[in-house]
Amino acid sequence: MPSDQEYTRLQDILSAVRQQSQRIPRLALLLGTGLGAIADAIEVEVRIPYQQLPEMPVSTAESHAGELLLGTVHGISVVAFSGRLHCYEGYAAHEVVVPVRLARLLGAQYLIMGSAVGGLDPRLQVGDVVVLEDHINAMGVNPLVGPNDDRIGPRWPDMIEPYDQGLLSLAHQQALSHGLALRSAVYVAVLGPNLETRAEYRMLRNWGADVVGMSTVPEAIAAVHCGLKTLSFAVVTDRCLPDALEPADISKIIAAAQSAEPTITTLLSSIVPQLQEM
């Protein structure tokens, strides 16, 4: 989409949100597969289904509610997107990142994401929570392709630090203080919606990836582009070991993601209040 049209779309959505709330969030939350219940920790002021926002792409993935929430969590003003968008749903990359850009226009300075991933590192078990330290984009798409709009971000954003080092350190500190296991991981994003072949899993692991998923990277790129400091958690929902693969069961994947909600909620409850002073 030409940049002027994209900016107009964002302004139209922003205007619709502002008609219901003037809240300026400090933090944006973007919640993925099986993690929607984390939104229950938010003291909600306004709840807006995506369908009520003009030109807002609507999530079709299972377990994604498709709602924008405005309120507070642990004393911090927040906008939360319960349900994310994926390129495999048929959306272009620039549509997938509309929530990220909207969050920035609303005033957010920080973005925390959650997603479900497959574990490529054999040390990872189902239910483990990891925090992303870097990523590999194997999706073949990028939300920044096309004319750049300087009102959204610069033409050549530097991806040397896609996930904020200060937030990463804070996450590890809080995990340690609560006795929670939290590994750093490199995420590789694939287009989907099919899961990978044994040969593909071997290749992705050889590239240096620890986990694999079908989201997160477009949003992380857009976040860097528009100036959001980003932290991303992921829950290992299945083990992607080429020589020990089992048939995928989506219901088990969602259940595994949901089982990690208490861990992520604990981490968020200790990290979020400290954003007030950062």
Tab-separated table of C-alpha atoms in Angstrom:
chain	number	residue	atom	x	y	z
A	1	MET	CA	0.000	0.000	0.000
A	2	PRO	CA	1.360	3.488	-0.826
A	3	SER	CA	2.583	5.229	2.315
A	4	ASP	CA	-0.001	8.039	2.202
A	5	GLN	CA	-2.835	5.508	2.150
A	6	GLU	CA	-1.303	3.557	5.024
A	7	TYR	CA	-0.913	6.675	7.155
A	8	THR	CA	-4.505	7.703	6.384
A	9	ARG	CA	-5.709	4.243	7.431
A	10	LEU	CA	-3.800	4.530	10.714
A	11	GLN	CA	-5.211	7.992	11.377
A	12	ASP	CA	-8.755	6.751	10.719
A	13	ILE	CA	-8.324	3.900	13.194
A	14	LEU	CA	-6.693	6.260	15.695
A	15	SER	CA	-9.630	8.661	15.402
A	16	ALA	CA	-12.104	5.841	16.050
A	17	VAL	CA	-10.208	4.790	19.178
A	18	ARG	CA	-9.967	8.382	20.398
A	19	GLN	CA	-13.749	8.717	20.133
A	20	GLN	CA	-13.988	6.121	22.896
A	21	SER	CA	-10.941	6.966	25.022
A	22	GLN	CA	-8.369	9.721	25.407
A	23	ARG	CA	-6.034	7.454	27.379
A	24	ILE	CA	-2.374	7.717	26.363
A	25	PRO	CA	-0.757	4.326	26.964
A	26	ARG	CA	2.849	3.943	28.027
A	27	LEU	CA	2.881	0.235	27.193
A	28	ALA	CA	1.441	-1.881	24.372
A	29	LEU	CA	0.766	-5.598	24.795
A	30	LEU	CA	0.387	-7.892	21.784
A	31	LEU	CA	-0.822	-11.345	22.754
A	32	GLY	CA	-0.671	-14.435	20.560
A	33	THR	CA	-1.811	-18.052	20.479
A	34	GLY	CA	-3.155	-19.304	23.794
A	35	LEU	CA	-2.089	-16.196	25.712
A	36	GLY	CA	-5.238	-14.103	25.494
A	37	ALA	CA	-6.141	-14.691	29.145
A	38	ILE	CA	-3.189	-12.511	30.165
A	39	ALA	CA	-5.480	-9.638	29.220
A	40	ASP	CA	-7.488	-10.532	32.350
A	41	ALA	CA	-4.800	-8.763	34.405
A	42	ILE	CA	-5.764	-5.450	32.788
A	43	GLU	CA	-8.185	-3.069	34.479
A	44	VAL	CA	-10.120	-2.388	31.294
A	45	GLU	CA	-11.509	1.068	30.622
A	46	VAL	CA	-12.518	0.476	27.003
A	47	ARG	CA	-12.897	-2.750	25.012
A	48	ILE	CA	-13.177	-2.383	21.228
A	49	PRO	CA	-13.622	-5.360	18.864
A	50	TYR	CA	-11.420	-5.000	15.812
A	51	GLN	CA	-14.549	-5.129	13.637
A	52	GLN	CA	-15.644	-1.768	15.075
A	53	LEU	CA	-12.486	0.009	13.923
A	54	PRO	CA	-12.485	1.246	10.305
A	55	GLU	CA	-10.059	-0.654	8.069
A	56	MET	CA	-8.639	-2.566	11.042
A	57	PRO	CA	-7.560	-6.049	9.928
A	58	VAL	CA	-9.433	-8.751	11.864
A	59	SER	CA	-7.727	-11.771	13.400
A	60	THR	CA	-9.044	-15.130	12.202
A	61	ALA	CA	-6.613	-17.425	14.031
A	62	GLU	CA	-7.941	-19.861	16.628
A	63	SER	CA	-7.791	-18.560	20.250
A	64	HIS	CA	-7.262	-14.946	19.097
A	65	ALA	CA	-10.067	-12.740	20.456
A	66	GLY	CA	-9.540	-9.787	18.135
A	67	GLU	CA	-10.032	-6.943	20.616
A	68	LEU	CA	-8.279	-3.694	21.483
A	69	LEU	CA	-8.248	-2.961	25.206
A	70	LEU	CA	-7.368	0.320	26.902
A	71	GLY	CA	-6.828	0.552	30.628
A	72	THR	CA	-4.166	0.020	33.260
A	73	VAL	CA	-2.065	-2.904	34.393
A	74	HIS	CA	-0.102	-2.661	37.627
A	75	GLY	CA	-0.499	1.117	37.570
A	76	ILE	CA	0.761	1.583	34.007
A	77	SER	CA	-1.472	2.911	31.247
A	78	VAL	CA	-1.735	0.227	28.571
A	79	VAL	CA	-3.180	-0.626	25.187
A	80	ALA	CA	-3.520	-4.356	24.588
A	81	PHE	CA	-4.248	-6.207	21.392
A	82	SER	CA	-5.828	-9.527	22.335
A	83	GLY	CA	-5.332	-11.435	19.126
A	84	ARG	CA	-2.692	-10.778	16.528
A	85	LEU	CA	-2.589	-10.909	12.747
A	86	HIS	CA	-0.575	-13.250	10.550
A	87	CYS	CA	0.568	-13.187	6.959
A	88	TYR	CA	-0.716	-16.749	6.550
A	89	GLU	CA	-4.249	-15.390	7.064
A	90	GLY	CA	-3.810	-13.566	3.775
A	91	TYR	CA	-2.729	-10.216	5.188
A	92	ALA	CA	0.142	-8.259	3.710
A	93	ALA	CA	3.041	-7.584	6.073
A	94	HIS	CA	2.115	-3.894	6.395
A	95	GLU	CA	-1.389	-4.945	7.522
A	96	VAL	CA	-0.028	-7.357	10.125
A	97	VAL	CA	1.816	-4.506	11.857
A	98	VAL	CA	-1.138	-2.103	12.049
A	99	PRO	CA	-1.513	-2.789	15.824
A	100	VAL	CA	2.148	-1.902	16.422
A	101	ARG	CA	1.973	1.355	14.489
A	102	LEU	CA	-1.370	2.214	16.058
A	103	ALA	CA	0.108	1.670	19.528
A	104	ARG	CA	2.891	4.126	18.750
A	105	LEU	CA	0.438	6.725	17.441
A	106	LEU	CA	-1.601	6.294	20.618
A	107	GLY	CA	1.527	7.233	22.568
A	108	ALA	CA	3.050	3.918	23.637
A	109	GLN	CA	6.794	3.797	24.269
A	110	TYR	CA	7.151	0.086	25.047
A	111	LEU	CA	5.879	-3.079	23.381
A	112	ILE	CA	5.704	-6.483	25.047
A	113	MET	CA	4.703	-9.435	22.874
A	114	GLY	CA	3.792	-13.038	23.584
A	115	SER	CA	3.600	-15.951	21.159
A	116	ALA	CA	3.659	-19.717	20.789
A	117	VAL	CA	6.729	-21.346	19.242
A	118	GLY	CA	8.157	-24.698	18.323
A	119	GLY	CA	11.369	-25.665	20.072
A	120	LEU	CA	14.341	-26.353	17.788
A	121	ASP	CA	16.873	-26.442	20.623
A	122	PRO	CA	16.704	-29.980	22.081
A	123	ARG	CA	17.161	-28.562	25.581
A	124	LEU	CA	13.770	-26.850	25.382
A	125	GLN	CA	10.712	-28.648	26.745
A	126	VAL	CA	7.014	-28.088	26.109
A	127	GLY	CA	5.813	-25.343	28.450
A	128	ASP	CA	9.182	-23.578	28.705
A	129	VAL	CA	9.120	-19.791	28.440
A	130	VAL	CA	11.873	-18.025	26.511
A	131	VAL	CA	12.645	-14.374	25.895
A	132	LEU	CA	13.818	-13.383	22.442
A	133	GLU	CA	17.284	-11.907	22.057
A	134	ASP	CA	17.393	-11.877	18.245
A	135	HIS	CA	15.569	-13.192	15.207
A	136	ILE	CA	15.889	-14.479	11.651
A	137	ASN	CA	13.333	-13.409	9.064
A	138	ALA	CA	12.624	-16.419	6.824
A	139	MET	CA	9.113	-15.288	5.912
A	140	GLY	CA	10.025	-13.714	2.601
A	141	VAL	CA	8.076	-10.564	3.514
A	142	ASN	CA	8.866	-7.295	5.286
A	143	PRO	CA	6.416	-4.606	6.474
A	144	LEU	CA	8.780	-1.832	5.368
A	145	VAL	CA	8.782	-2.757	1.673
A	146	GLY	CA	7.426	0.048	-0.498
A	147	PRO	CA	7.479	3.835	-0.172
A	148	ASN	CA	8.588	5.007	3.272
A	149	ASP	CA	6.581	7.511	5.300
A	150	ASP	CA	8.862	9.506	7.597
A	151	ARG	CA	5.856	10.221	9.840
A	152	ILE	CA	5.931	6.533	10.771
A	153	GLY	CA	9.681	5.904	10.830
A	154	PRO	CA	12.997	6.228	8.947
A	155	ARG	CA	13.779	4.613	5.607
A	156	TRP	CA	16.746	2.592	6.908
A	157	PRO	CA	16.079	1.396	10.488
A	158	ASP	CA	19.002	-0.386	12.155
A	159	MET	CA	18.123	-3.898	13.364
A	160	ILE	CA	21.252	-4.400	15.466
A	161	GLU	CA	19.031	-4.537	18.574
A	162	PRO	CA	15.484	-5.628	17.654
A	163	TYR	CA	14.745	-6.494	21.287
A	164	ASP	CA	15.706	-3.896	23.876
A	165	GLN	CA	18.723	-4.957	25.939
A	166	GLY	CA	17.548	-3.066	29.004
A	167	LEU	CA	14.197	-4.866	28.939
A	168	LEU	CA	15.941	-8.206	28.347
A	169	SER	CA	18.122	-7.675	31.406
A	170	LEU	CA	15.092	-6.675	33.453
A	171	ALA	CA	13.226	-9.815	32.367
A	172	HIS	CA	16.103	-12.071	33.417
A	173	GLN	CA	16.471	-10.252	36.742
A	174	GLN	CA	12.789	-10.665	37.532
A	175	ALA	CA	12.761	-14.315	36.465
A	176	LEU	CA	15.689	-14.980	38.792
A	177	SER	CA	14.031	-13.163	41.684
A	178	HIS	CA	10.879	-15.283	41.272
A	179	GLY	CA	12.744	-18.548	40.763
A	180	LEU	CA	11.499	-18.907	37.192
A	181	ALA	CA	13.463	-20.536	34.388
A	182	LEU	CA	13.883	-18.121	31.478
A	183	ARG	CA	16.220	-18.781	28.561
A	184	SER	CA	17.201	-16.314	25.858
A	185	ALA	CA	16.438	-17.560	22.359
A	186	VAL	CA	16.862	-16.747	18.687
A	187	TYR	CA	13.499	-16.859	16.888
A	188	VAL	CA	13.139	-17.771	13.226
A	189	ALA	CA	9.928	-16.631	11.550
A	190	VAL	CA	8.394	-18.683	8.742
A	191	LEU	CA	5.342	-17.826	6.667
A	192	GLY	CA	3.122	-20.818	7.486
A	193	PRO	CA	0.414	-21.920	7.886
A	194	ASN	CA	1.821	-25.439	7.434
A	195	LEU	CA	4.328	-26.715	9.935
A	196	GLU	CA	7.820	-27.495	8.698
A	197	THR	CA	9.344	-30.641	7.236
A	198	ARG	CA	12.105	-32.550	8.977
A	199	ALA	CA	14.629	-31.145	6.501
A	200	GLU	CA	13.406	-27.612	7.147
A	201	TYR	CA	13.733	-28.048	10.912
A	202	ARG	CA	17.319	-29.222	10.439
A	203	MET	CA	18.079	-26.228	8.223
A	204	LEU	CA	16.532	-23.717	10.645
A	205	ARG	CA	18.474	-25.164	13.564
A	206	ASN	CA	21.695	-25.040	11.540
A	207	TRP	CA	21.007	-21.362	10.868
A	208	GLY	CA	21.267	-20.743	14.606
A	209	ALA	CA	17.586	-20.582	15.539
A	210	ASP	CA	16.375	-21.928	18.888
A	211	VAL	CA	12.631	-21.571	18.268
A	212	VAL	CA	10.365	-21.230	15.238
A	213	GLY	CA	7.056	-19.433	14.752
A	214	MET	CA	4.810	-17.652	12.264
A	215	SER	CA	4.599	-14.162	13.773
A	216	THR	CA	6.562	-11.659	15.895
A	217	VAL	CA	9.251	-10.681	13.380
A	218	PRO	CA	7.113	-8.324	11.244
A	219	GLU	CA	5.937	-6.635	14.435
A	220	ALA	CA	9.479	-6.393	15.816
A	221	ILE	CA	10.674	-4.784	12.573
A	222	ALA	CA	7.801	-2.294	12.657
A	223	ALA	CA	8.476	-1.558	16.328
A	224	VAL	CA	12.108	-0.674	15.628
A	225	HIS	CA	10.973	1.402	12.647
A	226	CYS	CA	8.554	3.483	14.710
A	227	GLY	CA	10.666	3.706	17.865
A	228	LEU	CA	9.048	1.252	20.292
A	229	LYS	CA	11.322	-0.503	22.792
A	230	THR	CA	10.388	-4.155	22.511
A	231	LEU	CA	10.412	-7.259	24.696
A	232	SER	CA	9.059	-10.565	23.403
A	233	PHE	CA	8.266	-13.737	25.321
A	234	ALA	CA	7.453	-17.067	23.696
A	235	VAL	CA	6.076	-20.342	25.002
A	236	VAL	CA	7.409	-23.627	23.638
A	237	THR	CA	4.284	-25.538	22.629
A	238	ASP	CA	5.867	-28.417	20.724
A	239	ARG	CA	9.324	-29.880	20.148
A	240	CYS	CA	10.603	-29.641	16.576
A	241	LEU	CA	13.295	-32.309	16.661
A	242	PRO	CA	13.670	-33.826	13.171
A	243	ASP	CA	14.469	-37.337	14.391
A	244	ALA	CA	11.724	-37.437	17.027
A	245	LEU	CA	8.780	-35.616	15.460
A	246	GLU	CA	5.213	-36.370	16.484
A	247	PRO	CA	2.091	-35.397	14.500
A	248	ALA	CA	1.014	-31.836	15.325
A	249	ASP	CA	-2.115	-31.366	17.431
A	250	ILE	CA	-3.298	-27.747	17.427
A	251	SER	CA	-5.450	-28.264	20.532
A	252	LYS	CA	-2.365	-29.481	22.436
A	253	ILE	CA	-0.347	-26.516	21.143
A	254	ILE	CA	-2.960	-24.067	22.435
A	255	ALA	CA	-3.183	-25.929	25.757
A	256	ALA	CA	0.600	-25.799	26.157
A	257	ALA	CA	0.592	-22.049	25.551
A	258	GLN	CA	-2.186	-21.579	28.091
A	259	SER	CA	-0.277	-23.618	30.674
A	260	ALA	CA	2.495	-21.010	30.639
A	261	GLU	CA	0.183	-18.060	31.249
A	262	PRO	CA	0.891	-17.996	35.025
A	263	THR	CA	4.637	-17.728	34.362
A	264	ILE	CA	4.259	-14.909	31.849
A	265	THR	CA	1.716	-13.146	34.067
A	266	THR	CA	4.174	-13.286	36.985
A	267	LEU	CA	6.935	-11.856	34.807
A	268	LEU	CA	4.695	-9.089	33.501
A	269	SER	CA	3.488	-8.190	36.987
A	270	SER	CA	7.090	-7.627	38.088
A	271	ILE	CA	8.376	-5.971	34.896
A	272	VAL	CA	5.524	-3.593	34.059
A	273	PRO	CA	5.615	-1.424	37.225
A	274	GLN	CA	9.292	-0.676	36.589
A	275	LEU	CA	8.539	0.809	33.174
A	276	GLN	CA	7.258	3.900	34.960
A	277	GLU	CA	10.832	4.770	35.911
A	278	MET	CA	12.608	3.748	32.694
